[in-house]
GROMACS .gro file of C-alpha atoms in nm:
model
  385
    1UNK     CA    1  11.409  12.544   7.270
    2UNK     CA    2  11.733  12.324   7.268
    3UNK     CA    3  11.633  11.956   7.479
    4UNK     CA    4  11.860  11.856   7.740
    5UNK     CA    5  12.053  11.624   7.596
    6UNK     CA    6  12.106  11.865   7.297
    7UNK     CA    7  12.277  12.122   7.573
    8UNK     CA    8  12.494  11.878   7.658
    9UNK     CA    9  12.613  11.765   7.325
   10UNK     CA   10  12.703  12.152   7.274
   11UNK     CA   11  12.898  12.105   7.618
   12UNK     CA   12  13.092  11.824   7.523
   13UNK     CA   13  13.215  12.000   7.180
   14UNK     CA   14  13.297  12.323   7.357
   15UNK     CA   15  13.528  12.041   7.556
   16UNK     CA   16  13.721  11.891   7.276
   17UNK     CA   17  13.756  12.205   7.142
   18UNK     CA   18  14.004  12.307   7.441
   19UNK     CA   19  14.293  12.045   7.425
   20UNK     CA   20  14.349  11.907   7.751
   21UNK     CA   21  14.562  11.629   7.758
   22UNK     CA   22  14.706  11.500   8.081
   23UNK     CA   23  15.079  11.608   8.185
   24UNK     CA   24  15.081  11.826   7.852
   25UNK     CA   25  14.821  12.068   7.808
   26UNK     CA   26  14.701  12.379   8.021
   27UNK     CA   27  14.400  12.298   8.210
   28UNK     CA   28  14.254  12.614   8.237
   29UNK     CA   29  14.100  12.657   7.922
   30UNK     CA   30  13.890  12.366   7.962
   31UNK     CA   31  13.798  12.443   8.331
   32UNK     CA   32  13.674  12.716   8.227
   33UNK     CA   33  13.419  12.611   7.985
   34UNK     CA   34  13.316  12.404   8.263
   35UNK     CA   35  13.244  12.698   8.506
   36UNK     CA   36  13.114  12.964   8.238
   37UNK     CA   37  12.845  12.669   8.198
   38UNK     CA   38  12.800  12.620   8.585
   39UNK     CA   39  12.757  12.977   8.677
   40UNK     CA   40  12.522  13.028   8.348
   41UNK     CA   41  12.326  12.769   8.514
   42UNK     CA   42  12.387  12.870   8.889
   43UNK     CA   43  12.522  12.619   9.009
   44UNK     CA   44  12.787  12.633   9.299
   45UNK     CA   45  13.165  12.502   9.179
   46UNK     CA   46  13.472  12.560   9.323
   47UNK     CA   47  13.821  12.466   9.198
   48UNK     CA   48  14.038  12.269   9.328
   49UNK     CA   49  14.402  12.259   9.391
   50UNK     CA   50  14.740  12.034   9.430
   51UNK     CA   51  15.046  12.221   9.516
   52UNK     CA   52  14.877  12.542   9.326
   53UNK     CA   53  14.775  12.402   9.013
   54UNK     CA   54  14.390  12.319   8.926
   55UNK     CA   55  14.311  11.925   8.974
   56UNK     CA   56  13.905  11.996   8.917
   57UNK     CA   57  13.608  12.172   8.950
   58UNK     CA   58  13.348  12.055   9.220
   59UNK     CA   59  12.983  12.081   9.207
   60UNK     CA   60  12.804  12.088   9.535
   61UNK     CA   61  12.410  12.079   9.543
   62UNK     CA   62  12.292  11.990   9.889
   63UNK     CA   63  11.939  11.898   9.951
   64UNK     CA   64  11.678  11.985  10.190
   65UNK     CA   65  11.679  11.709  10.444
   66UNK     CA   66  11.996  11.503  10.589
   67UNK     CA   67  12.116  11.250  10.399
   68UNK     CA   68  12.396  11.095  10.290
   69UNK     CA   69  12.597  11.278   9.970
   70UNK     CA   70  12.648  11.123   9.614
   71UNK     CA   71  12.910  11.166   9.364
   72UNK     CA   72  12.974  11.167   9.008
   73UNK     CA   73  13.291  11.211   8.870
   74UNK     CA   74  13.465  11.234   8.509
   75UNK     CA   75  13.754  11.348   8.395
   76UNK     CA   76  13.815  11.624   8.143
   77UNK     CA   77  14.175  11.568   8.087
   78UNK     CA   78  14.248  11.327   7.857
   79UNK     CA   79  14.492  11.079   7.709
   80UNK     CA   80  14.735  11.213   7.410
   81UNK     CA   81  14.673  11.247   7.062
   82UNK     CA   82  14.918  10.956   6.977
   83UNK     CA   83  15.015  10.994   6.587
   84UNK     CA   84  14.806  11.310   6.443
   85UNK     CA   85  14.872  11.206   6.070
   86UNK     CA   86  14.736  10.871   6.156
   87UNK     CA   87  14.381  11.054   6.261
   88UNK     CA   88  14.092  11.100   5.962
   89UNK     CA   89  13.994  11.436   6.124
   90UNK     CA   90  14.193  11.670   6.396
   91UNK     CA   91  14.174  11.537   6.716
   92UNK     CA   92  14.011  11.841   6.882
   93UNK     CA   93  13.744  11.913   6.608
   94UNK     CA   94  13.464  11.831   6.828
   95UNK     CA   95  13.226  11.769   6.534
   96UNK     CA   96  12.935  11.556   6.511
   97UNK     CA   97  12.926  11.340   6.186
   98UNK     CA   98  12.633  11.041   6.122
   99UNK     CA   99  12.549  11.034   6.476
  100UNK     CA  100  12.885  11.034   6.650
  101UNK     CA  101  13.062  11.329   6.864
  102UNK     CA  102  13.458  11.338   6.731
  103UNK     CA  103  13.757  11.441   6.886
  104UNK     CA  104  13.982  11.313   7.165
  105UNK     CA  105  13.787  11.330   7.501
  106UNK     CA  106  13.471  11.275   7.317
  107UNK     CA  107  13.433  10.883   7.480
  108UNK     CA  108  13.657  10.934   7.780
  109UNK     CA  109  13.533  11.152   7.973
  110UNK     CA  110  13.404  11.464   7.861
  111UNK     CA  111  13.043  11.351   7.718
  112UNK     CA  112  13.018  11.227   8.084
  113UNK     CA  113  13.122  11.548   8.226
  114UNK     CA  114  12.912  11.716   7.995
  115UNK     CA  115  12.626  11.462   8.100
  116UNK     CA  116  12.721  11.539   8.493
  117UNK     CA  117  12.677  11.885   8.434
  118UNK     CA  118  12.299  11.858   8.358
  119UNK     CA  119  12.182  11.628   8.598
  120UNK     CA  120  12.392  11.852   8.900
  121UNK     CA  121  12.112  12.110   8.695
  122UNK     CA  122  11.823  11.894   8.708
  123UNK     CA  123  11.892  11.769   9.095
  124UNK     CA  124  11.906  12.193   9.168
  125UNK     CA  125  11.548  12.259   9.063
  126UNK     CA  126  11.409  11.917   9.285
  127UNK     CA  127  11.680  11.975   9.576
  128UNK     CA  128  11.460  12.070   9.860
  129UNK     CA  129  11.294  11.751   9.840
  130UNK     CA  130  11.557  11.541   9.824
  131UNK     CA  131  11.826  11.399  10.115
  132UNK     CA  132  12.159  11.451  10.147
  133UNK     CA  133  12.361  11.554   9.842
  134UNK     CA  134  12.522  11.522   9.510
  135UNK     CA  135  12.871  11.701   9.417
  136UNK     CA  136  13.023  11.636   9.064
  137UNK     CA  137  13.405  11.584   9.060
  138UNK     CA  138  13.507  11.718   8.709
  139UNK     CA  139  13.870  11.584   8.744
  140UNK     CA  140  14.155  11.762   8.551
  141UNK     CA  141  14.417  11.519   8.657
  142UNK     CA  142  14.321  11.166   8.574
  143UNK     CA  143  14.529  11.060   8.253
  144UNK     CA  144  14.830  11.163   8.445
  145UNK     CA  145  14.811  10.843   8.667
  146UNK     CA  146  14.843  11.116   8.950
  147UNK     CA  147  14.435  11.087   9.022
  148UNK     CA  148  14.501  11.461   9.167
  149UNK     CA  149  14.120  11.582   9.087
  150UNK     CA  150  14.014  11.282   9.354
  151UNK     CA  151  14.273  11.308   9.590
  152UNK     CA  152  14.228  11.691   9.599
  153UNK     CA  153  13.847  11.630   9.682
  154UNK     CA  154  13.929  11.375   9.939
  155UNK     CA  155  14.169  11.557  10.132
  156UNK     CA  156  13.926  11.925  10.147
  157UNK     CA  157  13.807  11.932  10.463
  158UNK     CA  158  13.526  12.157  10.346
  159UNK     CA  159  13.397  11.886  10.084
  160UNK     CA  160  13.090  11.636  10.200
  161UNK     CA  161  13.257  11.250  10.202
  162UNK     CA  162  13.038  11.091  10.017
  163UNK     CA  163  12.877  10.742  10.086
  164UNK     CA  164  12.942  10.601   9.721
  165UNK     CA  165  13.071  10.766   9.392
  166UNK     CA  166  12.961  10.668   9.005
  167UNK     CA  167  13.212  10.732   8.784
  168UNK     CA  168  13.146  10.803   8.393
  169UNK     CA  169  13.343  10.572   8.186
  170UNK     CA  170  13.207  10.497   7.866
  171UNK     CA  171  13.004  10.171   7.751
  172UNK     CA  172  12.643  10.070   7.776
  173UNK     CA  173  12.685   9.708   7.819
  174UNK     CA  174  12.769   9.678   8.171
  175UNK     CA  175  12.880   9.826   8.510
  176UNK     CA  176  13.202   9.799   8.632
  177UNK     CA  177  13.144   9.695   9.011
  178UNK     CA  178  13.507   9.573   9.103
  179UNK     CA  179  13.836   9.552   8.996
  180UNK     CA  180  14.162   9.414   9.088
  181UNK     CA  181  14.411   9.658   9.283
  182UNK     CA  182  14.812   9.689   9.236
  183UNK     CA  183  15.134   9.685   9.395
  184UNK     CA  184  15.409   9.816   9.175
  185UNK     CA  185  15.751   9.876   9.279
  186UNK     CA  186  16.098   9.977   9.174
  187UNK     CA  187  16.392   9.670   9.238
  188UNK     CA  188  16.764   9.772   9.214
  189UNK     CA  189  16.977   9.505   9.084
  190UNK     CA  190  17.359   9.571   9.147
  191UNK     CA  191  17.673   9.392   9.036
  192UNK     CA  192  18.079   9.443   8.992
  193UNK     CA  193  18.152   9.655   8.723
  194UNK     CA  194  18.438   9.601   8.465
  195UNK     CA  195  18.537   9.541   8.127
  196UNK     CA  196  18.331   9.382   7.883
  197UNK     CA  197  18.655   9.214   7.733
  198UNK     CA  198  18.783   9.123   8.054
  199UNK     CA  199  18.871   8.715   8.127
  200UNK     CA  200  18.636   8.782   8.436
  201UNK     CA  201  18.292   8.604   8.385
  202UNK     CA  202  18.120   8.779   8.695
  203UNK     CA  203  17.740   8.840   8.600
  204UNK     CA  204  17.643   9.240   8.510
  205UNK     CA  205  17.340   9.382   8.629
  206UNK     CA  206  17.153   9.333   8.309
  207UNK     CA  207  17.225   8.928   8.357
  208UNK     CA  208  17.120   8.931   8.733
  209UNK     CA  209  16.815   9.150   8.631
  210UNK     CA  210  16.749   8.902   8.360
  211UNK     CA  211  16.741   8.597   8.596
  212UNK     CA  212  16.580   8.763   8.837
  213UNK     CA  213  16.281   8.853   8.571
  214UNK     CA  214  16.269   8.462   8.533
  215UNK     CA  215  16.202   8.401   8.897
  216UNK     CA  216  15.941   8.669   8.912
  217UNK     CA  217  15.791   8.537   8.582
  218UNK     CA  218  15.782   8.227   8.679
  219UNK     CA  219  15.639   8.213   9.064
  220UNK     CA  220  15.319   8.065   9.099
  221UNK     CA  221  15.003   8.269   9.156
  222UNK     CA  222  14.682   8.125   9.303
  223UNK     CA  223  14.407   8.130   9.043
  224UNK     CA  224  14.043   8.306   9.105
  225UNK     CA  225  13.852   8.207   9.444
  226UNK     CA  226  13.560   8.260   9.589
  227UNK     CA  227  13.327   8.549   9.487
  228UNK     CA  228  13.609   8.720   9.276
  229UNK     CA  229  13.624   8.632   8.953
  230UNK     CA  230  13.971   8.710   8.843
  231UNK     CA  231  14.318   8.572   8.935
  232UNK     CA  232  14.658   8.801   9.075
  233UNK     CA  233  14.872   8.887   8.769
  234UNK     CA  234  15.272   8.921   8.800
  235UNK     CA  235  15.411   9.161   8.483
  236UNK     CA  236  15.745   9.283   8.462
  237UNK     CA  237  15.689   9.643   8.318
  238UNK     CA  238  16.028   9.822   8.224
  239UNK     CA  239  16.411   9.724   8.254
  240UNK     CA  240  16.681   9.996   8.287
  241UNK     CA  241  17.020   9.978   8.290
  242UNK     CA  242  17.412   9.923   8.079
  243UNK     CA  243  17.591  10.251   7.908
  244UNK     CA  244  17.725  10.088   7.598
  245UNK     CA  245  17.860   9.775   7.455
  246UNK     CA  246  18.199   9.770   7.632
  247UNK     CA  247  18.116   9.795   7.939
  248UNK     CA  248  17.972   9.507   8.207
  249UNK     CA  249  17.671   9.717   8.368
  250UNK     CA  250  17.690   9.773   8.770
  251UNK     CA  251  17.350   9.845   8.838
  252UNK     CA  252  16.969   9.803   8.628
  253UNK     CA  253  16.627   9.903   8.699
  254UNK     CA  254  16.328   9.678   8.709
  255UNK     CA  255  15.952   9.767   8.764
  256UNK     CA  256  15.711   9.528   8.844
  257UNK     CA  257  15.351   9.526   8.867
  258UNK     CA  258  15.132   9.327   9.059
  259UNK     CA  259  14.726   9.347   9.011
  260UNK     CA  260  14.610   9.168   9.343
  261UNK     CA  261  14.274   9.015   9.486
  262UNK     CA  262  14.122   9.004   9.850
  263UNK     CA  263  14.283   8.630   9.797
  264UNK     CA  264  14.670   8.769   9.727
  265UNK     CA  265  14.658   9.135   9.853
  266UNK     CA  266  14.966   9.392   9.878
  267UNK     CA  267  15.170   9.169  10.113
  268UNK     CA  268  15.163   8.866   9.947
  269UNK     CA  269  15.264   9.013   9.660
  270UNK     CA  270  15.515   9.195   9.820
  271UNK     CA  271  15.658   8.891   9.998
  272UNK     CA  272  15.668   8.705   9.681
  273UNK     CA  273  15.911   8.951   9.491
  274UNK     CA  274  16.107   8.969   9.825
  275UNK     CA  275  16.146   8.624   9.800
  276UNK     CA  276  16.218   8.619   9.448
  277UNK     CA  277  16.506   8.876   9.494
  278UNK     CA  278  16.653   8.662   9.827
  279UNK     CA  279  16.698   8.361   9.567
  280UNK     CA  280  16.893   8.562   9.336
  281UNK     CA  281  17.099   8.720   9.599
  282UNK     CA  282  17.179   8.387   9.696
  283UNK     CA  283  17.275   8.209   9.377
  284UNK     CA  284  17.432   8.456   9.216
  285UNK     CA  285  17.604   8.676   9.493
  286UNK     CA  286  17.648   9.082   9.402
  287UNK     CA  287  17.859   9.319   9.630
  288UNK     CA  288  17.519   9.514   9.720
  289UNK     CA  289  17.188   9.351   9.806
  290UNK     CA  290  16.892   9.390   9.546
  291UNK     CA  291  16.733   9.739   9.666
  292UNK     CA  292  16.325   9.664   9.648
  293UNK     CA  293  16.136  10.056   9.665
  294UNK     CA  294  15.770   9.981   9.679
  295UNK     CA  295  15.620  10.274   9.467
  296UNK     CA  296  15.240  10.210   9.464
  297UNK     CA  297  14.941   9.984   9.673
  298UNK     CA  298  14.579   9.966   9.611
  299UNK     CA  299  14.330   9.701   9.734
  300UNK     CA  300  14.126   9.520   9.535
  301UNK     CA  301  13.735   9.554   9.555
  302UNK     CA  302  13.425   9.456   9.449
  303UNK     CA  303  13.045   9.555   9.495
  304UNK     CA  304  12.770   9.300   9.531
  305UNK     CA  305  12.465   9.335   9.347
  306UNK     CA  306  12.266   9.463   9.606
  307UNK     CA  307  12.510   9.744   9.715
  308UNK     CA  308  12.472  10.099   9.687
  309UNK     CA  309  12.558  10.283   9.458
  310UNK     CA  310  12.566   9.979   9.196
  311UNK     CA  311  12.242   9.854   9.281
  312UNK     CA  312  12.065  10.173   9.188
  313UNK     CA  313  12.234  10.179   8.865
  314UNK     CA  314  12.203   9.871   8.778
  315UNK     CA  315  11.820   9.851   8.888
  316UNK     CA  316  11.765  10.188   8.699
  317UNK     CA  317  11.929  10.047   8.392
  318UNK     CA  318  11.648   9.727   8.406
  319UNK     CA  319  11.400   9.987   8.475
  320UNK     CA  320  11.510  10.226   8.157
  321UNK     CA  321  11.482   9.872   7.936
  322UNK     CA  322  11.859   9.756   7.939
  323UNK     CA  323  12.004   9.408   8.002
  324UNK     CA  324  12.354   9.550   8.171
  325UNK     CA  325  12.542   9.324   8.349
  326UNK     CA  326  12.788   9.416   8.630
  327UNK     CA  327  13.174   9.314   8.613
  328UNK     CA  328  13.487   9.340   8.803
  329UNK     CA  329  13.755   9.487   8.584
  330UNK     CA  330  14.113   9.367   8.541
  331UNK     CA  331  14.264   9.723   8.556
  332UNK     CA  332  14.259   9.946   8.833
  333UNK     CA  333  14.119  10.263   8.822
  334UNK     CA  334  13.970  10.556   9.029
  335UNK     CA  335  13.796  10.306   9.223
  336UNK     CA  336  14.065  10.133   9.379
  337UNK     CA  337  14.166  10.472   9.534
  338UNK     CA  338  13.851  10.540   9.649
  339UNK     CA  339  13.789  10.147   9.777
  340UNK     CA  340  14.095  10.258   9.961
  341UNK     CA  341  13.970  10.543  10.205
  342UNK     CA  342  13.627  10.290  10.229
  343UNK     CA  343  13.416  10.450   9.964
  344UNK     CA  344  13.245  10.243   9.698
  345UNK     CA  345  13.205  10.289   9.332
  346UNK     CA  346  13.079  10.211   8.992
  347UNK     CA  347  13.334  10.279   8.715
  348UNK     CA  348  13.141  10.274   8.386
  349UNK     CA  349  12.839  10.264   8.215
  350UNK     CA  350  12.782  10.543   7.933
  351UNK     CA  351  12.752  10.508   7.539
  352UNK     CA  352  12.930  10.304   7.277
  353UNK     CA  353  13.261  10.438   7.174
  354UNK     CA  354  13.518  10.372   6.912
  355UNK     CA  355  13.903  10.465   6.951
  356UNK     CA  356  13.910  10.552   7.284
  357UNK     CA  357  14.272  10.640   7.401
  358UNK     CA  358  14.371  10.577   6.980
  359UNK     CA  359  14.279  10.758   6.718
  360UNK     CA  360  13.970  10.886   6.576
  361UNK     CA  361  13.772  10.859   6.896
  362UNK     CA  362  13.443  10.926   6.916
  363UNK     CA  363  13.131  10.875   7.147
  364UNK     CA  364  12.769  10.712   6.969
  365UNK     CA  365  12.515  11.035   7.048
  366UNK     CA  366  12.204  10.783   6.999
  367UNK     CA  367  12.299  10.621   7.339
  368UNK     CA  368  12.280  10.951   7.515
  369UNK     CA  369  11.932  10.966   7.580
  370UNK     CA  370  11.918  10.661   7.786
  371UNK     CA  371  12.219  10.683   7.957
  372UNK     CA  372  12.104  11.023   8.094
  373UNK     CA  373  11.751  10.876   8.189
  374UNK     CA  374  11.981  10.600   8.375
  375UNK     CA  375  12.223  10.849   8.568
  376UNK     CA  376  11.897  11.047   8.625
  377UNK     CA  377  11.666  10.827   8.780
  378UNK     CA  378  11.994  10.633   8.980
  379UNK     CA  379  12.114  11.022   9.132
  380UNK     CA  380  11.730  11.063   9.261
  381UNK     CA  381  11.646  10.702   9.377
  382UNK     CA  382  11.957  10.741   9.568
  383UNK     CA  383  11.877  11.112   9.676
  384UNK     CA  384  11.528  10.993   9.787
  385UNK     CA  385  11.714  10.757  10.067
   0.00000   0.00000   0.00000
């Protein structure tokens, strides 16, 4: 008789083995591994949907008194293969070799989903003596940027909101309890066009954009306060713009992106580029004004120790033997979306990984064991109210 965590090893290969990478690949094949499993194992799933195409599959196992409802969510798409040739092994062989699971997916996420899978099995055979529920978002649209597995969930009016979600990022060193959010926008820089021989010495586009990078780049930001630990951070992300060497450009393309604390949220950033662009438009006058197009806000967040759900995973990590320490993330990630409609999460804690979003990645199978007795014993503390 295969153990547990042997079941899920064989789900996690049958997941490599179906490319899924986000914007690129098909999603069905690999949704459907995940359902032939589900309905082998009679669980309830549904699919679910954004403008017709499948986002995710969502477990739903309800238990036998009220209570609040649990998630756990990974994501089975994944990032691209990058360079094959530069890969020691093809990126969806799904092998294990010395100890370690292979193939793109392996760390990040679909170990985790795999992982998910069995404890949605193992809450089914105690349900009816637990409260509340647990679903488990398998998310098909994460590596996109587009988060459409989560928002799809959100927005079903037939799904239970849950009270706090745990999401499966690899790593068995800590728990991700925070991070810091965004604003990212688009800014239109505009400017007479001509000759690039002419005796005229008006700016282009490119040269406004350039000096207006230099006020952006060089604004002050507060530093870290109070009980979050990291500062705002100001990056100027792409520049567009000119259509060959002869010609003085009329318009370019900036993005910018902000990552902002509860100390320098979504308006303050946004009133510092506005600024930034009214100094420009003043110095160095164009015949349009710089067009700012906001594109993107998420708050920042951050759990406190004793806050569900990272106080059950952290306290069931102690309990299981680990020293794991919680942390509040630079980047943003699923969290910030859901900190956004009110819900609080955990983004990571799984096993040791190599290559993750390179190449040859691949997930340690000797941590599996204990981050399954962690995710186990968190799910039912938390199920036990």
């Amino acid at each position: 008789m295969r153990t547990a965590d042997a079941e899920v090893v064989d789900l996690a290969q049958e997941l490599i083995r179906r490319p899924s990478r986000g914007g690129i690949d098909d999603y069905g094949p690999v949704l459907g591994v995940l359902e032939d499993w589900l309905r082998a194992h009679d669980l309830p799933f549904r699919r679910l949907h954004d403008d017709g195409r499948p986002v995710a599959v969502l477990v739903e196992v309800a238990g036998g008194r009220p209570g609040p409802w649990w998630t756990l969510d990974a994501c089975v798409d994944t990032a691209p293969y990058g360079d094959e040739s530069a890969w020691s092994f093809p990126p969806d062989r799904g092998d294990v070799v010395d100890g370690w699971l292979r193939g793109r997916g392996a760390a990040d996420s679909k170990l985790a989903a795999a992982l998910f899978c069995r404890i949605a099995a193992e809450v089914r055979e105690r349900a009816d003596g637990l409260r509340g529920g647990l679903a488990v978002l398998l998310d098909a649209d994460e590596h996109t940027g587009r988060f459409g597995g989560a928002r799809a969930y959100l927005a079903d009016p037939a799904a239970q909101r849950p009270a706090g979600v745990l999401i499966g990022y690899p790593g068995p060193e800590e728990v991700v309890v925070g991070g810091r959010g965004l604003w990212r926008a688009t800014i239109a820089v505009h400017a007479d066009t001509g000759h690039s021989g002419s005796r005229r010495t008006t700016p282009g586009a490119v040269s406004r954009a350039a000096r207006l990078v230099r006020l952006l780049e060089e604004a002050e930001l507060p530093g870290a306060e109070g009980g979050f630990p990291l500062p705002p951070k100001l990056t100027v992300t792409f520049c567009h713009g000119g259509e060959g060497f002869s010609v003085v450009p009329g318009s370019c393309e900036l993005g910018v992106d902000v990552r902002t604390t509860p100390g320098f949220d979504a308006g303050a950033a946004e009133a510092l580029v506005r600024r930034a662009v009214a100094e420009l438009d003043a110095s160095v006058p164009a015949p349009r004004p710089t067009a700012i197009t906001p594109v993107a806000a998420w708050p920042s967040y951050r759990l406190g120790a004793d806050e569900q759900p990272a106080a059950a995973l952290l306290d069931a990590a102690a309990r299981e033997g680990l020293a794991v320490r919680a942390r509040t993330a630079g980047p943003s990630n699923i969290g910030n979306l859901l900190a956004s409609e009110g819900i609080p999460a955990t983004a990571g804690f799984g096993v040791r990984y190599e290559g993750l979003h390179g190449v040859d990645e691949r997930a340690r199978l000797a941590d599996l064991p204990v981050v399954h007795a962690v995710y186990r014993r968190a799910v039912l503390d938390l199920l036990k109210g």
